[in-house]
């Protein structure tokens, strides 16, 4: 099985991991939803809030490995679809007592591409 | 910037803090110090502690768990040696204090040290009482090999290693109190046969009367422990090591080990030698001070307060708090007035709770008793002037929290005394937790109040394990774990009874369902985001509210609903049920559970083609294809060419049917045909919670119609019964008979009318088994069958609108609604997926 990740990391930086990565057009992410990207060896869920801003956190729930990109969001948290654990989109901290997600700086550049900064 | 000044000289200013010396490093001594530290006492005091045992401070209550192997000896320490260091406490572990000079203010210890004090705390605790039994000691004055007390970690380790020697097979425990039974159970876990020899007429006679003791005895004997009551041990047989015990009026018992658990005696030698007032134990006043000694306090089992000596842990917590209030001056008015001791324990696996009197004492005392020895349940309550003055509960701790509080506070009791013993559909355990006062003690072993747990939860710690770690609640004997869990759940949800949010349809919009629907209709809010913007505080979205609002709006607006996919739960975004590994399940529609060779062949081909890991029959008479990756869903649907069976939504799901009259020799009605008709009409309509239906062709009920949200049964004479509000899942409830009608068309009409009424009035996620009893079947009959409120036409029309607006969601496979709708969210293969160029 080779489910490619469309838009995933056409950033020319190979496997280096750290630094800025361009993940493709913002329009790949519907408003109010998230999409998962494999980038720099990490799985990252990028969310597009209803106010247009972006958030990026790790894509795997620390509780039982649920797909965070399939979660439901509002202006501040994402809820994992498996057991409804919630995490702050800004910090990755859990508001329901499980472990944290990592959070990543993310923004849209002038050509409306999603850019994420990996440590 | 004072740093420069202090860097010049190396001499530190003289420590002018008062010297606080604590004799005893057990649970009382350490707790007193903890309480002092909590009141900022470290600023005023330099603390030195002496402990007879060469360790930090551990939880003695947990020794029975160490004995049984459930706990590692290292796991029961309350304060490690690091704690003493971190808090700047000098600990002399393994050093015994021998004398106090009250005039010179010095304590002399057996390492030759003389330690000055300004404030002294005596917390010497107790030791095991060793009865006068011949042969207990060797001529050298040591315990005979194989004889053990059960008080310290060393005693316990000694017992474990002795019990684990292969040739040791049998033990006698002297004493059938709490500790003796714990020892017996612990030894059993090492494969040792155990006899308990008890001098009293029944077990645990300090905590309960003879009737309770008899029930407890049955439970203990059922564990394989032999019990000898009214029986005194007169000698230990052996000479070089234990070989048996001799009893007063009974045959000898051969054994390899003897554990003495015949009670405790306060350690008062230091106090006696030093001239302090000692009666049964060291006398203290209501400030925990030794009378006439301004600077000497005592706390714990070594203390006699108002004539009482306590051997339980809860009074010790109360004493330590009062003592600390005085030592630090935090509250000079603090007084200890004695403890009403209520114990709640698990003794040898049996729940035991006892408080106050064991039996009535006056003619006017009421005594409420329930005894069920075969289940090991016994409950006895003594009532005086409508207040509980004593209670014993064995084998069922469900009412303990309530009774303990009623006992502690003298609460007025319900007229119906039986409700003291049982939950009679009245306030259940949940309410019991809600009723508890904040300072009610939940964990008696570690002295944790409900308030402490609640504060921890409010502080953001919402898991049981997290709360247990943070507060130590439930980390003692463990008998309170259930109660701890209930308090945590209660605290996490907020005070359910008083929380207005409990009545909101969704948590993020502060309106009840009817008011919410009125506002939505009035303002023409057709999308979830419009509802948030117009009705939520600050216009803020709320993730937890989205799904419920999406369902409600779809129901209200049908074709006019503005469908924002981000408001949907992932299942409804991709029309499949998410599984634990992030894959999905595909359940094609199979109306009424009827399929065909062609459909089966096609499902089999698809399962082959996509390597579906599991093909399973569901409980709803359909076929489930499990383990489908999200990105394969559209292709799977395309190859199936079947409508969705809706096995993933809060919606109408399926109609089970029996064979019915077509083939069945008993069938009285064509249940299969009616089931298919119902499913065709109502397929996929969203509702507050899932709807599962069934149609049975005769009262044998092969399709389980009596336990469905809507169940239909054909009865003789071509008539049909309609049941609503049944369930056979997390709850079991027989549906209520809504109506008996003459033809299948009326069945479909009334079923639809009922479902529409439910959709409009039920709370989000409220299944019919909760909704029907809540509104009442009589009311439902009046509204739905008799049209008493004139709603019928409106309900029928609204349902028709929903039916007309139905679109099979699996058509979206060819034409994704949103970009990347079926893109994987959890790469199942190892990343990085980044193409290397």
CSV table of C-alpha atoms in Angstrom, one decimal, chain B residues 257-424:
chain,number,residue,atom,x,y,z
B,257,UNK,CA,4.7,-20.2,61.3
B,258,UNK,CA,2.9,-18.2,63.9
B,259,UNK,CA,1.8,-14.6,63.3
B,260,UNK,CA,0.8,-12.7,66.4
B,261,UNK,CA,-1.9,-10.1,65.7
B,262,UNK,CA,-3.5,-9.8,69.1
B,263,UNK,CA,-3.7,-6.1,69.3
B,264,UNK,CA,-1.3,-3.2,69.9
B,265,UNK,CA,0.1,-1.4,72.9
B,266,UNK,CA,1.2,2.3,72.9
B,267,UNK,CA,4.9,2.9,73.1
B,268,UNK,CA,5.0,5.0,76.3
B,269,UNK,CA,8.4,4.0,77.9
B,270,UNK,CA,10.1,7.2,76.9
B,271,UNK,CA,7.3,9.2,78.4
B,272,UNK,CA,7.2,7.2,81.6
B,273,UNK,CA,11.0,7.3,82.1
B,274,UNK,CA,10.9,11.0,81.5
B,275,UNK,CA,8.2,11.7,84.0
B,276,UNK,CA,5.4,12.7,81.7
B,277,UNK,CA,1.8,11.9,82.6
B,278,UNK,CA,0.9,8.4,81.2
B,279,UNK,CA,-2.3,6.5,81.9
B,280,UNK,CA,-3.3,4.1,79.1
B,281,UNK,CA,-1.1,6.2,76.9
B,282,UNK,CA,0.5,9.6,76.9
B,283,UNK,CA,-2.0,12.1,78.2
B,284,UNK,CA,-2.7,15.2,76.0
B,285,UNK,CA,-5.1,18.1,76.1
B,286,UNK,CA,-7.3,19.4,73.3
B,287,UNK,CA,-4.3,21.2,71.7
B,288,UNK,CA,-2.3,17.9,71.6
B,289,UNK,CA,-0.1,19.2,74.3
B,290,UNK,CA,1.1,17.2,77.3
B,291,UNK,CA,-0.5,18.9,80.3
B,292,UNK,CA,1.7,21.4,82.1
B,293,UNK,CA,4.3,21.1,79.4
B,294,UNK,CA,4.2,24.2,77.1
B,295,UNK,CA,6.6,22.8,74.5
B,296,UNK,CA,5.9,19.1,74.5
B,297,UNK,CA,3.2,17.7,72.2
B,298,UNK,CA,2.2,14.1,71.4
B,299,UNK,CA,0.3,12.7,68.5
B,300,UNK,CA,-0.9,9.4,67.1
B,301,UNK,CA,-1.4,5.9,68.6
B,302,UNK,CA,0.8,6.8,71.6
B,303,UNK,CA,-1.7,9.4,72.8
B,304,UNK,CA,-4.6,9.3,75.2
B,305,UNK,CA,-7.0,12.1,74.6
B,306,UNK,CA,-10.1,12.5,76.8
B,307,UNK,CA,-9.7,8.9,77.9
B,308,UNK,CA,-9.6,7.6,74.3
B,309,UNK,CA,-6.7,5.8,72.6
B,310,UNK,CA,-7.0,5.4,68.9
B,311,UNK,CA,-5.6,2.7,66.8
B,312,UNK,CA,-6.8,3.9,63.4
B,313,UNK,CA,-5.3,6.3,61.0
B,314,UNK,CA,-8.1,8.8,60.5
B,315,UNK,CA,-7.9,10.3,64.0
B,316,UNK,CA,-4.2,10.7,63.6
B,317,UNK,CA,-4.7,13.0,60.6
B,318,UNK,CA,-7.1,15.2,62.6
B,319,UNK,CA,-4.7,15.3,65.6
B,320,UNK,CA,-1.7,16.2,63.3
B,321,UNK,CA,-3.6,19.2,61.9
B,322,UNK,CA,-4.5,20.6,65.3
B,323,UNK,CA,-0.9,20.0,66.6
B,324,UNK,CA,0.5,21.9,63.6
B,325,UNK,CA,-1.9,24.8,64.1
B,326,UNK,CA,-0.5,25.3,67.6
B,327,UNK,CA,3.2,24.6,66.9
B,328,UNK,CA,3.2,27.1,64.0
B,329,UNK,CA,0.7,29.5,65.6
B,330,UNK,CA,-1.4,29.2,62.4
B,331,UNK,CA,-4.6,28.8,64.4
B,332,UNK,CA,-4.2,29.2,68.2
B,333,UNK,CA,-7.9,28.4,68.5
B,334,UNK,CA,-7.7,25.0,66.9
B,335,UNK,CA,-8.9,22.2,69.2
B,336,UNK,CA,-9.1,18.4,68.8
B,337,UNK,CA,-12.3,17.1,70.4
B,338,UNK,CA,-11.8,13.4,69.7
B,339,UNK,CA,-12.7,11.4,66.6
B,340,UNK,CA,-15.9,9.5,65.8
B,341,UNK,CA,-14.2,6.6,64.4
B,342,UNK,CA,-15.6,5.1,61.3
B,343,UNK,CA,-13.6,2.4,59.5
B,344,UNK,CA,-14.0,1.4,56.0
B,345,UNK,CA,-11.7,-1.4,54.9
B,346,UNK,CA,-11.3,-4.4,52.7
B,347,UNK,CA,-10.5,-7.2,55.1
B,348,UNK,CA,-9.3,-10.3,53.3
B,349,UNK,CA,-11.2,-9.2,50.2
B,350,UNK,CA,-14.4,-8.5,52.1
B,351,UNK,CA,-15.7,-4.9,52.3
B,352,UNK,CA,-16.1,-4.0,55.9
B,353,UNK,CA,-17.4,-0.7,57.3
B,354,UNK,CA,-18.1,0.0,60.9
B,355,UNK,CA,-18.8,3.0,63.0
B,356,UNK,CA,-20.0,3.8,66.5
B,357,UNK,CA,-22.1,1.3,68.4
B,358,UNK,CA,-22.3,-2.3,67.3
B,359,UNK,CA,-25.7,-2.9,68.9
B,360,UNK,CA,-28.5,-1.0,70.6
B,361,UNK,CA,-27.9,-0.1,74.2
B,362,UNK,CA,-31.2,1.5,75.3
B,363,UNK,CA,-34.8,0.3,75.0
B,364,UNK,CA,-35.5,3.2,72.8
B,365,UNK,CA,-32.7,2.5,70.3
B,366,UNK,CA,-33.9,1.3,66.9
B,367,UNK,CA,-32.0,-1.5,65.2
B,368,UNK,CA,-32.3,-2.0,61.5
B,369,UNK,CA,-30.7,-5.3,60.3
B,370,UNK,CA,-30.4,-7.1,57.0
B,371,UNK,CA,-28.5,-10.3,56.8
B,372,UNK,CA,-27.8,-12.4,53.7
B,373,UNK,CA,-25.0,-14.8,54.8
B,374,UNK,CA,-24.9,-16.8,51.5
B,375,UNK,CA,-23.7,-13.7,49.7
B,376,UNK,CA,-21.6,-12.5,52.7
B,377,UNK,CA,-23.8,-9.4,53.1
B,378,UNK,CA,-24.7,-8.0,56.5
B,379,UNK,CA,-25.9,-4.6,57.4
B,380,UNK,CA,-26.8,-3.3,60.8
B,381,UNK,CA,-27.7,0.3,61.8
B,382,UNK,CA,-28.4,1.5,65.3
B,383,UNK,CA,-30.6,4.7,65.5
B,384,UNK,CA,-31.2,6.9,68.5
B,385,UNK,CA,-33.3,10.0,68.4
B,386,UNK,CA,-33.5,9.7,64.6
B,387,UNK,CA,-29.7,9.8,64.2
B,388,UNK,CA,-27.3,7.1,63.4
B,389,UNK,CA,-25.2,6.1,66.4
B,390,UNK,CA,-23.7,3.0,64.9
B,391,UNK,CA,-23.5,0.9,61.8
B,392,UNK,CA,-21.9,-2.2,60.5
B,393,UNK,CA,-21.8,-3.1,56.8
B,394,UNK,CA,-20.2,-6.2,55.4
B,395,UNK,CA,-19.9,-7.3,51.8
B,396,UNK,CA,-21.6,-4.3,50.3
B,397,UNK,CA,-20.2,-0.8,50.7
B,398,UNK,CA,-22.6,1.1,48.4
B,399,UNK,CA,-24.2,3.0,51.2
B,400,UNK,CA,-21.1,3.6,53.2
B,401,UNK,CA,-20.4,7.1,52.1
B,402,UNK,CA,-23.8,8.3,53.0
B,403,UNK,CA,-24.0,6.5,56.3
B,404,UNK,CA,-20.5,7.7,57.4
B,405,UNK,CA,-21.6,11.2,56.8
B,406,UNK,CA,-24.9,10.7,58.5
B,407,UNK,CA,-23.0,9.3,61.5
B,408,UNK,CA,-20.4,12.0,61.5
B,409,UNK,CA,-22.8,14.9,61.3
B,410,UNK,CA,-25.9,13.5,62.9
B,411,UNK,CA,-28.0,14.1,59.7
B,412,UNK,CA,-31.7,13.5,60.0
B,413,UNK,CA,-32.7,10.2,58.5
B,414,UNK,CA,-35.3,9.3,55.9
B,415,UNK,CA,-38.6,8.0,57.4
B,416,UNK,CA,-38.2,4.8,55.4
B,417,UNK,CA,-35.3,3.2,57.3
B,418,UNK,CA,-34.9,0.6,54.6
B,419,UNK,CA,-33.5,3.2,52.3
B,420,UNK,CA,-30.5,3.5,54.7
B,421,UNK,CA,-29.6,0.0,53.7
B,422,UNK,CA,-30.4,0.0,50.0
B,423,UNK,CA,-30.8,2.3,47.0
B,424,UNK,CA,-34.4,1.9,46.3
